[in-house]
Structure formats: structure tokens, C-alpha cells
Short mmCIF file of C-alpha atoms in Angstrom, two decimals:
data_model
loop_
_atom_site.label_atom_id
_atom_site.label_comp_id
_atom_site.label_asym_id
_atom_site.label_seq_id
_atom_site.Cartn_x
_atom_site.Cartn_y
_atom_site.Cartn_z
CA MET A 159 -2.24 -19.42 -6.63
CA ARG A 160 -4.86 -17.02 -5.29
CA GLN A 161 -3.94 -15.42 -2.02
CA ASN A 162 -4.69 -11.89 -0.84
CA ASN A 163 -4.62 -11.84 2.92
CA SER A 164 -4.12 -8.25 4.05
CA PRO A 165 -3.08 -7.59 7.68
CA TRP A 166 -4.94 -4.26 7.59
CA LEU A 167 -8.24 -6.02 6.90
CA HIS A 168 -7.30 -8.63 9.49
CA ASN A 169 -7.57 -5.85 12.08
CA PHE A 170 -10.71 -4.41 10.46
CA GLU A 171 -13.83 -4.16 12.64
CA TYR A 172 -17.05 -3.70 10.72
CA LYS A 173 -19.40 -1.80 13.05
CA ARG A 174 -21.92 -0.44 10.56
CA GLU A 175 -24.89 -2.05 8.91
CA LEU A 176 -24.13 -2.78 5.25
CA THR A 177 -26.80 -1.15 3.08
CA GLN A 178 -27.16 -1.54 -0.66
CA MET A 179 -28.81 1.22 -2.68
CA THR A 180 -32.20 0.27 -4.09
CA GLY A 181 -34.89 2.40 -5.68
CA SER A 182 -34.18 6.07 -6.31
CA ARG A 183 -32.27 8.56 -4.17
CA TYR A 184 -31.58 12.29 -4.45
CA THR A 185 -28.62 14.15 -3.02
CA ASP A 186 -26.55 17.28 -3.56
CA ILE A 187 -23.29 15.39 -4.15
CA CYS A 188 -22.71 11.73 -5.00
CA ILE A 189 -19.23 10.36 -4.23
CA ILE A 190 -18.20 7.21 -6.06
CA GLY A 191 -15.55 5.18 -4.27
CA GLY A 192 -15.38 4.12 -0.63
CA GLY A 193 -11.65 4.08 -0.06
CA ILE A 194 -9.68 6.68 1.84
CA ALA A 195 -10.20 9.26 -0.93
CA GLY A 196 -13.98 8.85 -0.99
CA VAL A 197 -14.49 8.81 2.77
CA THR A 198 -12.17 11.75 3.50
CA THR A 199 -13.84 13.70 0.68
CA ALA A 200 -17.21 12.99 2.31
CA TYR A 201 -15.86 14.16 5.67
CA MET A 202 -14.48 17.42 4.26
CA LEU A 203 -17.70 18.18 2.38
CA LEU A 204 -19.80 17.45 5.45
CA LYS A 205 -17.57 19.56 7.67
CA PHE A 206 -17.08 22.58 5.43
CA THR A 207 -20.32 22.72 3.41
CA ASP A 208 -24.03 22.24 4.08
CA LYS A 209 -24.44 19.71 1.26
CA LYS A 210 -26.15 16.34 1.50
CA ILE A 211 -23.80 13.52 0.54
CA ILE A 212 -24.34 9.97 -0.72
CA LEU A 213 -21.31 7.70 -1.05
CA LEU A 214 -21.48 4.64 -3.32
CA GLU A 215 -19.00 1.77 -3.01
CA GLY A 216 -18.97 -1.27 -5.28
CA ASP A 217 -17.51 -3.57 -2.63
CA LYS A 218 -17.19 -2.61 1.04
CA ILE A 219 -15.63 0.47 2.60
CA ALA A 220 -11.81 0.34 2.53
CA HIS A 221 -11.65 -3.13 0.94
CA GLY A 222 -9.94 -1.97 -2.27
CA ALA A 223 -6.50 -0.39 -2.53
CA THR A 224 -7.03 1.27 0.87
CA GLY A 225 -7.03 -2.15 2.51
CA HIS A 226 -4.23 -3.61 0.40
CA ASN A 227 -1.34 -1.16 0.65
CA ALA A 228 1.98 -1.00 2.47
CA GLY A 229 0.82 1.24 5.34
CA TYR A 230 3.65 3.65 4.54
CA ILE A 231 2.25 7.16 5.05
CA LEU A 232 4.21 10.19 3.90
CA ALA A 233 3.78 13.50 2.10
CA GLU A 234 5.56 12.79 -1.13
CA PHE A 235 5.24 12.18 -4.86
CA GLU A 236 6.48 9.08 -6.59
CA LYS A 237 7.04 11.21 -9.68
CA SER A 238 10.37 13.05 -9.70
CA PHE A 239 9.99 16.49 -8.12
CA LYS A 240 12.47 17.78 -10.69
CA GLU A 241 10.06 16.74 -13.45
CA ILE A 242 7.16 18.44 -11.66
CA VAL A 243 9.23 21.64 -11.52
CA LYS A 244 10.00 21.35 -15.25
CA GLU A 245 6.31 21.01 -16.09
CA HIS A 246 4.80 23.52 -13.67
CA GLY A 247 7.55 25.79 -12.40
CA LEU A 248 9.15 25.87 -8.96
CA GLU A 249 6.52 27.99 -7.21
CA LYS A 250 3.60 25.80 -8.26
CA ALA A 251 5.55 22.58 -7.60
CA ARG A 252 6.46 23.74 -4.08
CA SER A 253 2.87 24.80 -3.43
CA GLY A 254 1.66 21.30 -4.36
CA TYR A 255 4.29 19.67 -2.18
CA PHE A 256 3.45 21.77 0.86
CA GLU A 257 -0.23 21.03 0.30
CA LEU A 258 0.71 17.40 0.92
CA LYS A 259 2.73 18.35 4.00
CA ASP A 260 -0.34 20.13 5.40
CA ALA A 261 -2.48 17.08 4.60
CA LEU A 262 -0.13 14.85 6.58
CA GLN A 263 -0.88 16.95 9.66
CA ILE A 264 -4.61 16.83 8.84
CA TYR A 265 -4.38 13.03 8.71
CA LYS A 266 -2.74 13.01 12.15
CA ASN A 267 -5.40 15.35 13.54
CA LEU A 268 -8.20 13.26 12.07
CA ASN A 269 -6.85 10.08 13.69
CA LYS A 270 -7.11 11.83 17.04
CA GLU A 271 -10.53 13.35 16.32
CA ILE A 272 -12.14 9.99 15.45
CA GLY A 273 -10.65 8.21 18.45
CA LEU A 274 -7.69 6.34 16.97
CA GLY A 275 -5.20 8.18 19.16
CA GLU A 276 -2.10 10.28 18.71
CA MET A 277 0.15 9.47 15.77
CA GLN A 278 3.89 9.92 16.13
CA GLU A 279 6.26 10.38 13.22
CA LYS A 280 8.65 7.47 12.77
CA LYS A 281 12.07 7.03 11.25
CA SER A 282 12.33 6.10 7.59
CA VAL A 283 15.69 4.86 6.33
CA VAL A 284 16.05 5.52 2.60
CA THR A 285 19.00 3.63 1.13
CA TYR A 286 20.74 4.16 -2.22
CA SER A 287 22.79 1.87 -4.44
CA THR A 288 23.58 4.32 -7.25
CA PHE A 289 25.22 7.73 -6.95
CA LYS A 290 23.04 9.27 -9.66
CA HIS A 291 19.82 8.58 -7.78
CA PHE A 292 21.29 9.67 -4.45
CA ASP A 293 22.60 12.92 -5.95
CA GLU A 294 19.27 13.63 -7.68
CA ASN A 295 17.39 13.22 -4.41
CA LEU A 296 19.68 15.68 -2.65
CA HIS A 297 19.07 18.21 -5.41
CA GLU A 298 15.31 17.58 -5.20
CA GLU A 299 15.29 18.18 -1.45
CA PHE A 300 17.12 21.45 -2.07
CA LEU A 301 14.48 22.38 -4.67
CA LYS A 302 11.69 21.73 -2.14
CA TYR A 303 13.13 23.63 0.82
CA GLY A 304 16.03 25.74 -0.42
CA GLU A 305 18.24 23.71 1.92
CA ILE A 306 19.10 20.15 2.96
CA LYS A 307 17.10 19.25 6.07
CA SER A 308 17.51 15.46 6.22
CA LYS A 309 20.19 13.51 8.05
CA ILE A 310 22.55 12.00 5.47
CA TYR A 311 25.11 9.25 5.97
CA LEU A 312 27.74 7.97 3.58
CA TYR A 313 29.90 4.86 3.90
CA GLU A 314 33.48 5.96 4.73
CA ASN A 315 35.11 4.10 1.82
CA SER A 316 32.54 5.24 -0.71
CA PRO A 317 33.89 6.90 -3.89
CA TRP A 318 30.68 8.95 -3.98
CA LEU A 319 32.12 11.58 -1.64
CA ARG A 320 34.54 12.74 -4.35
CA GLU A 321 31.69 13.11 -6.84
CA MET A 322 29.41 15.15 -4.60
CA HIS A 323 28.59 18.79 -5.11
CA GLU A 324 30.61 20.94 -2.71
CA ASN A 325 27.44 22.52 -1.26
CA PHE A 326 26.25 19.10 -0.05
CA LYS A 327 29.48 17.70 1.39
CA ASN A 328 29.20 19.52 4.71
CA LYS A 329 25.68 18.10 5.15
CA ILE A 330 26.92 14.51 5.12
CA GLU A 331 28.18 12.42 8.00
CA VAL A 332 30.76 9.86 6.90
CA VAL A 333 30.38 6.67 8.94
CA SER A 334 31.91 3.22 9.27
CA ILE A 335 30.38 0.14 7.70
CA GLU A 336 29.39 -0.96 11.21
CA LYS A 337 27.44 2.27 11.67
CA MET A 338 25.80 1.79 8.28
CA HIS A 339 24.69 -1.68 9.35
CA GLN A 340 23.33 -0.24 12.58
CA LEU A 341 21.33 2.39 10.72
CA LEU A 342 19.97 -0.25 8.36
CA GLY A 343 19.15 -2.65 11.18
CA THR A 344 21.24 -5.45 9.72
CA GLU A 345 24.63 -7.09 10.13
CA LYS A 346 24.71 -8.58 6.65
CA LYS A 347 27.88 -7.85 4.71
CA ASP A 348 26.19 -8.01 1.29
CA VAL A 349 24.43 -4.69 1.86
CA ASN A 350 27.62 -2.81 0.99
CA VAL A 351 26.11 -2.10 -2.42
CA PHE A 352 23.95 0.43 -0.55
CA GLN A 353 26.45 3.21 0.12
CA ALA A 354 24.31 6.14 1.27
CA ILE A 355 21.37 6.66 3.63
CA ILE A 356 18.97 9.55 4.04
CA ILE A 357 16.96 9.53 7.26
CA GLU A 358 13.45 10.87 6.76
CA THR A 359 10.22 10.72 8.75
CA MET A 360 6.88 9.10 7.97
CA LEU A 361 3.77 7.75 9.65
CA ILE A 362 2.89 4.09 9.92
CA GLY A 363 -0.79 3.33 9.98
CA ASN A 364 -3.68 1.14 8.98
CA SER A 365 -5.55 3.17 6.38
CA ALA A 366 -8.36 0.60 6.20
CA VAL A 367 -9.15 0.94 9.91
CA PHE A 368 -8.80 4.72 9.63
CA THR A 369 -11.22 4.85 6.69
CA GLU A 370 -13.85 2.61 8.27
CA THR A 371 -13.64 4.50 11.57
CA LEU A 372 -14.01 7.82 9.75
CA ALA A 373 -17.00 6.48 7.81
CA LYS A 374 -18.72 5.49 11.06
CA TYR A 375 -17.82 8.88 12.57
CA CYS A 376 -19.44 10.69 9.62
CA GLU A 377 -22.56 8.53 9.85
CA ASP A 378 -22.87 9.21 13.58
CA ASN A 379 -22.24 12.96 13.39
CA TYR A 380 -24.00 13.87 10.14
CA LYS A 381 -27.04 11.57 10.20
CA GLU A 382 -29.29 14.00 8.32
CA ARG A 383 -26.83 14.67 5.51
CA PHE A 384 -24.86 11.49 4.88
CA GLN A 385 -25.61 7.99 3.62
CA ILE A 386 -23.30 5.14 2.57
CA TYR A 387 -24.38 2.43 0.18
CA GLU A 388 -22.04 -0.55 -0.25
CA LYS A 389 -22.14 -3.47 -2.67
CA THR A 390 -23.55 -0.88 -5.06
CA PHE A 391 -21.80 -1.26 -8.40
CA VAL A 392 -22.18 1.75 -10.65
CA ASN A 393 -23.10 0.92 -14.25
CA SER A 394 -23.10 4.41 -15.72
CA ILE A 395 -22.93 8.12 -14.95
CA ARG A 396 -24.97 10.54 -17.06
CA LEU A 397 -24.06 14.20 -16.82
CA LEU A 398 -27.05 16.24 -17.91
CA GLN A 399 -27.42 19.99 -17.89
CA ASN A 400 -28.49 22.29 -15.04
CA ASN A 401 -26.85 20.42 -12.16
CA ASN A 402 -28.48 17.11 -12.88
CA CYS A 403 -26.47 13.90 -12.79
CA ILE A 404 -27.88 10.38 -12.93
CA ILE A 405 -25.88 7.49 -11.46
CA ASP A 406 -27.23 4.06 -12.36
CA SER A 407 -26.44 0.98 -10.29
CA LEU A 408 -27.70 -2.58 -10.52
CA TYR A 409 -30.65 -2.08 -8.18
CA GLY A 410 -31.02 1.68 -7.81
CA VAL A 411 -30.56 5.16 -9.21
CA CYS A 412 -29.03 8.22 -7.55
CA VAL A 413 -29.82 11.69 -8.87
CA SER A 414 -27.40 14.36 -7.73
CA ASP A 415 -26.29 17.89 -8.50
CA LYS A 416 -22.62 16.87 -8.66
CA VAL A 417 -20.54 13.70 -8.87
CA VAL A 418 -17.08 13.24 -7.33
CA LEU A 419 -15.02 10.30 -8.62
CA CYS A 420 -12.76 9.04 -5.83
CA THR A 421 -11.57 5.92 -7.61
CA ASN A 422 -8.44 4.39 -9.07
CA GLY A 423 -9.68 4.65 -12.67
CA PHE A 424 -10.12 0.93 -13.34
CA GLU A 425 -13.87 0.76 -12.81
CA ASN A 426 -16.06 -0.81 -15.44
CA PHE A 427 -18.65 1.94 -15.85
CA ASN A 428 -19.42 4.43 -18.60
CA ILE A 429 -19.54 8.20 -18.25
CA TYR A 430 -21.75 10.18 -20.63
CA GLY A 431 -22.05 13.90 -21.11
CA PRO A 432 -25.01 15.79 -22.58
CA TYR A 433 -26.55 14.33 -25.77
CA GLY A 434 -25.01 10.93 -25.02
CA MET A 435 -21.42 12.09 -25.51
CA GLU A 436 -19.13 9.45 -23.99
CA ILE A 437 -16.17 10.85 -22.07
CA ASP A 438 -14.66 7.57 -20.83
CA LYS A 439 -11.52 8.06 -22.91
CA GLU A 440 -10.60 11.12 -20.87
CA PHE A 441 -11.04 9.16 -17.66
CA HIS A 442 -10.45 5.41 -17.85
CA HIS A 443 -8.08 5.35 -20.79
CA ASN A 444 -5.59 7.74 -19.23
CA ILE A 445 -5.04 5.51 -16.21
CA SER A 446 -2.26 2.91 -16.07
CA GLY A 447 -1.74 0.51 -13.23
CA LEU A 448 0.70 -1.51 -11.21
CA ILE A 449 -0.18 -4.39 -8.95
CA GLY A 450 2.11 -4.19 -5.92
CA TYR A 451 2.93 -7.31 -3.86
CA MET A 452 3.60 -7.49 -0.13
CA ILE A 453 4.17 -9.99 2.65
CA GLY A 454 4.00 -9.61 6.42
CA THR A 455 5.61 -11.77 9.08
CA PHE A 456 4.25 -11.67 12.62
CA THR A 457 6.56 -12.45 15.55
CA LYS A 458 4.77 -12.99 18.85
CA ASP A 459 5.90 -10.97 21.90
CA LYS A 460 8.61 -9.18 19.94
CA ASN A 461 8.97 -5.61 21.18
CA THR A 462 9.79 -3.36 18.28
CA GLU A 463 10.26 0.31 17.57
CA ASP A 464 8.01 1.28 14.67
CA SER A 465 10.10 2.26 11.67
CA GLY A 466 10.41 1.75 7.94
CA GLY A 467 12.69 2.10 5.00
CA ILE A 468 13.25 1.92 1.28
CA PHE A 469 16.05 0.12 -0.57
CA TYR A 470 16.56 1.55 -4.04
CA GLU A 471 18.21 -1.22 -6.01
CA GLU A 472 20.84 -0.86 -8.72
CA GLY A 473 18.32 -1.07 -11.55
CA TYR A 474 16.29 1.84 -10.21
CA GLU A 475 16.35 5.02 -12.24
CA THR A 476 14.53 8.30 -11.78
CA VAL A 477 12.50 8.82 -14.95
CA LYS A 478 9.70 11.11 -16.07
CA ASP A 479 7.06 8.40 -15.75
CA PRO A 480 7.07 6.85 -12.24
CA ILE A 481 5.46 3.66 -13.54
CA GLU A 482 8.72 2.99 -15.43
CA ALA A 483 11.09 3.78 -12.55
CA GLY A 484 12.45 0.34 -11.74
CA PRO A 485 12.95 -1.95 -8.75
CA TYR A 486 12.94 -0.97 -5.10
CA ILE A 487 12.02 -2.66 -1.83
CA TYR A 488 10.17 -1.01 1.05
CA TYR A 489 9.49 -2.28 4.55
CA THR A 490 7.84 -1.34 7.83
CA LYS A 491 8.20 -2.71 11.35
CA ARG A 492 5.32 -2.04 13.71
CA HIS A 493 3.54 -3.18 16.82
CA PHE A 494 0.72 -5.52 15.80
CA LYS A 495 -2.11 -7.28 17.58
CA ILE A 496 -2.89 -10.43 15.65
CA ASP A 497 -5.66 -11.58 17.97
CA THR A 498 -7.08 -10.89 21.42
CA ASN A 499 -4.21 -12.55 23.29
CA ASN A 500 -1.21 -12.10 21.01
CA ASN A 501 0.83 -8.94 20.47
CA GLY A 502 4.16 -8.62 18.73
CA GLU A 503 5.89 -7.23 15.65
CA LEU A 504 4.62 -7.24 12.10
CA PHE A 505 7.45 -6.92 9.59
CA SER A 506 5.97 -6.01 6.21
CA ILE A 507 7.90 -5.84 2.98
CA GLY A 508 6.93 -5.11 -0.61
CA GLY A 509 8.20 -3.87 -3.92
CA PRO A 510 7.80 -6.25 -6.88
CA GLU A 511 5.15 -5.00 -9.27
CA ILE A 512 3.31 -6.15 -12.37
CA LYS A 513 1.99 -3.69 -14.94
CA LEU A 514 -1.73 -3.68 -15.58
CA ASP A 515 -3.01 -2.64 -18.99
CA ASP A 516 -5.55 0.14 -19.44
CA ARG A 517 -9.17 -0.91 -18.93
CA LYS A 518 -8.20 -4.36 -17.74
CA LEU A 519 -10.25 -5.25 -14.71
CA TYR A 520 -8.23 -5.96 -11.61
CA LYS A 521 -9.55 -8.70 -9.37
CA LYS A 522 -8.42 -9.15 -5.80
CA ASP A 523 -8.32 -12.93 -6.29
CA HIS A 524 -6.37 -12.88 -9.54
CA GLU A 525 -3.68 -15.47 -10.22
CA VAL A 526 -0.38 -14.70 -8.49
CA ASP A 527 3.06 -15.99 -9.36
CA GLU A 528 4.34 -17.45 -6.09
CA ASN A 529 7.88 -16.52 -7.14
CA ILE A 530 7.03 -12.88 -6.42
CA TYR A 531 6.42 -13.70 -2.78
CA LYS A 532 9.53 -15.86 -2.66
CA GLU A 533 11.59 -12.91 -3.87
CA LEU A 534 10.34 -10.86 -0.92
CA GLU A 535 10.96 -13.72 1.52
CA SER A 536 14.52 -14.01 0.23
CA PHE A 537 15.17 -10.29 0.74
CA GLN A 538 13.92 -10.21 4.32
CA LYS A 539 15.87 -13.38 5.07
CA ASN A 540 19.13 -12.09 3.56
CA ILE A 541 18.95 -8.55 4.92
CA PHE A 542 16.95 -8.81 8.16
CA ASN A 543 17.46 -12.43 9.27
CA ILE A 544 13.72 -13.17 9.18
CA PHE A 545 13.37 -16.88 8.44
CA GLU A 546 9.76 -17.52 9.51
CA ASN A 547 7.10 -18.13 6.90
CA PRO A 548 5.02 -15.02 6.15
CA THR A 549 1.78 -14.72 8.08
CA PHE A 550 0.19 -12.51 5.43
CA LYS A 551 0.53 -12.28 1.65
CA TRP A 552 -1.36 -9.61 -0.26
CA HIS A 553 -1.43 -7.40 -3.33
CA GLY A 554 -3.09 -4.13 -4.27
CA LEU A 555 -3.79 -2.01 -7.31
CA MET A 556 -2.08 1.34 -7.77
CA GLY A 557 -3.73 3.52 -10.42
CA TYR A 558 -1.31 5.90 -12.14
CA THR A 559 -2.67 8.99 -13.87
CA LYS A 560 -1.16 10.14 -17.14
CA THR A 561 0.44 13.09 -15.34
CA GLY A 562 1.93 10.92 -12.58
CA ILE A 563 0.20 13.21 -10.05
CA ARG A 564 -3.19 12.97 -8.40
CA ILE A 565 -6.01 14.61 -10.37
CA VAL A 566 -8.15 16.87 -8.15
CA GLY A 567 -10.79 19.33 -9.31
CA LYS A 568 -13.51 19.95 -11.87
CA ASP A 569 -13.57 18.29 -15.24
CA LYS A 570 -12.64 20.84 -17.90
CA ARG A 571 -15.88 20.42 -19.86
CA PHE A 572 -18.37 19.27 -17.23
CA SER A 573 -18.34 21.40 -14.09
CA ASP A 574 -20.66 18.97 -12.27
CA LEU A 575 -18.05 16.19 -12.53
CA LEU A 576 -15.16 16.41 -10.06
CA TYR A 577 -12.16 14.18 -9.43
CA ASN A 578 -10.09 13.11 -6.45
CA LEU A 579 -8.41 10.44 -8.49
CA GLY A 580 -5.27 8.34 -8.75
CA CYS A 581 -2.98 6.57 -6.31
CA ASN A 582 0.32 7.09 -8.19
CA GLY A 583 2.11 4.79 -5.76
CA ILE A 584 1.83 7.03 -2.70
CA GLY A 585 -1.86 7.65 -2.28
CA ILE A 586 -2.90 8.07 1.34
CA VAL A 587 -1.82 11.65 2.06
CA PRO A 588 -2.65 12.93 -1.46
CA SER A 589 -6.17 11.53 -0.97
CA VAL A 590 -6.59 13.68 2.14
CA ALA A 591 -5.15 16.74 0.40
CA GLY A 592 -7.52 16.16 -2.52
CA ALA A 593 -10.51 15.84 -0.19
CA LEU A 594 -9.91 19.27 1.32
CA ARG A 595 -9.35 20.78 -2.14
CA ILE A 596 -12.69 19.34 -3.34
CA ALA A 597 -14.51 20.92 -0.37
CA ARG A 598 -12.91 24.28 -1.14
CA ILE A 599 -13.92 24.04 -4.80
CA VAL A 600 -17.52 23.17 -3.89
CA ASN A 601 -17.47 26.17 -1.55
CA ARG A 602 -16.58 28.27 -4.61
CA GLU A 603 -13.25 29.42 -3.27
CA ASN A 604 -11.12 31.11 -5.88
CA LEU A 605 -8.16 28.73 -5.84
CA PRO A 606 -5.01 29.44 -7.86
CA SER A 607 -4.08 26.97 -10.58
CA SER A 608 -2.44 23.83 -9.22
CA ILE A 609 -0.35 20.86 -10.27
CA PHE A 610 -3.39 18.74 -9.33
CA ASP A 611 -5.82 20.42 -11.76
CA PRO A 612 -7.44 18.19 -14.39
CA ARG A 613 -5.97 18.90 -17.82
#
């Protein structure tokens, strides 16, 4: 069955004229990819440099992964922070993490600047079914901050309390099963497998609407320096010498000094260096993918407090490679306007994933196993008493880099090729962080080495 009906695109208002690139164009910087990474990179370059920018998008702005995600916005890695520390050291790992924290605030400020209003942080209830994972997350929070800052709750009859490190015990509030149910927003007795909760904060937002609104804002405010071309599929990128890059599309050619790839890595184009040297293997072939599946149920006139949560199931295990981590379920509850006359709650839930092989083209209308959606319906029915049929069913591609962390910066061999690349499961805030880093690099700032650097 083919079904990919995203609620974020349901609320999408297309206010710009769609223009396809034809003929030849020249610019200082060509950005490839019109999702949140590409558009925020364009914004940062326009704001902090004097460069002329052309953005090329194969489909339409925000209609890829940006329009088919969970809407769960937080400054975090899906890769274990402990593993990042092992690979890069604590100082560099913390620096990368706080770069994301700063980008979360930038995202909030940008929403206000482009007219989408003030964003408020919401409660995120993270729930654990295994002591090992719970204990590891406490240690990781301590690594990040040097202290435990989150609110932590443990079921009063849980044996985990005896196993906990003494330094963490005084940070935990032991609560009754009734209180645990209240925190989870459920009265179901079969949730007792989840014995611990960490309360965090996040943002809930529509990244598709944000991205389209920002694109229109950039067009309106930087008319002389910015152009967007959609339905412009790139066939090849040729990196010549002396700041000369040629980007070929079906109907046109763009010549630019630099190219910034703001993609998920699954595009079907070739990248050539000087003398015809193909460098695709260092780009496409190092990207793996997961297709994530989600459903959303709209309830008319239901007044809800925006919130979200994650249920880490018993098979979940923190591993070096986040693509191998195992099963978990995430959800958000939010106010939602489904049409002009109807407001209510949208309860969205996702989690089941299918691996996508390297270089395999992902299609938004690919065949879907309906059992995946049924699994999600069963979870929301059993845990949250939601029995209505889903209003929306959708899926989106998450591109995972070989490092498990976003790649941001100059290619090691070709200084005119830059990356703001890779979703890695949690892609919205890292895209914004990467956009600012790209602008700083183009401005020739002397940045210290980073966990995001291309290798």
C-alpha cells in the first residue's frame, strides 16, 4: 500500500512562485537541497556574508525529510554521547553538544523573526524499560554537564534503586505506580515494564512550515542575492580548479565558486573532482538510511497541553552505531488546526524503522507494509486509549553518516565543496547548527577542530 500523508505538509502554505532552473546561471555559492539544512544555510550565508546564493531543490522546498519527520525538536545526538567522548575527548564532545544547545535557541529566535511566533519549551517524558540504558543515560548527562539536571522518577517497588550509583540516588524521586501513570499520561497497568522516567524539555514544531516561511523571508529580504530553483534535479557536480564548480541539471547549468551539499546522501548524482576524478564513494557510499514510520490521530475540539515522550523498549540497547540501536516509540501531543473551522489535538506516534541500503533510491510513494502502521495503532490504543483510526500515515528517510554525527565543513581534498549533511535520526537542530558553522567557515573564521568536521 502506498500512503504518505504528512500532517506537516497538510498545514503547508505555498506562497512563492515555483521556478525551475533553465539556461545558465552564475553565483558565489550554490546550495543543493531545499530542506531545513539547505534553507537555514542560505539564511546564515545571506545574513553573515555578502555572497550571492542559489539554492537548488529536486522536488519542492521542505517536501523531503523536512516534511516527513516526527516534529520532535531537541538539541541531542542519537549516537551515544559516551561514544562521542571516546572518539573525540570530553572537551570536544561537550563543545559539539553545546553548539546544538545554542542552535536550539537560534531556531526559537528564527521562528519569532520570520513571524511564526514565540516557541515555548515543552515537557518530554523519557521512559526506560532496562536498567542498563537508564543508568547509561544518567552517566551521559553527568558527562555533558558535570551534574544531573533532569527530574528523575523511579517506581517505588523497582529493584533498580539498589543497583544505582550512590551519587545518583539523591537525585531520584521514588514515586508510586499511580504517580508513574500520571507522569506517563496513562492508566494502563501493562506499562509497569517501564520503571524509570527522566523529564526533559524539547520543542514541538512543524519544520516544513518553518522552512517554507524562512525561504520566503530570504527571498523577500535578499532579493538581489538569493534565488531558489525547485523541481531542479542535479545530474552532476564538477569541481574544477580556481573556485569554479559546475552543477548540471536537466534543463540548466549553474556555475559557482563553491557548492554546499545540504542533503541526506541518497541523491542520484555524481560528484567529480579535477581531471574527472569521481569522489562519490566518499559521499554517497558512506551514508546508510532508515525509513521511519509515523501516524497521527486528530481529535476535534480536544484541548491538549503540548508534550511528548519516548518509550525505550526492552530490546533497545545503546550501541556505537545508532542505526543498530533497537526499538523505541516516540510521541507528541499538540494543538492542531486541520482545516479552517476545526481545531483540536494531533497525537503523533512513530518508531518502527526499515533499513535502507546504500545508494538505494528512496521514493516517497514506496510500498509500505500496513502491519507497521498497525503496530503503532496498537501501541497508542494500549497505552493512551486512542481508538480512532489515524488521520495521517507517513514515512520519512533518515540519512545516517558513517560517524553517526552530522558532517559540517569543507571536504578534505576539495575546499570548494562543503557539507551540512546527514540527519542521523535527530536532524532539525543539527541542521541549524551546521548552517551557522558553514557561514563562519565561508567567512574564513579560524574555527577549532570539531566533532562535525569531515574526515
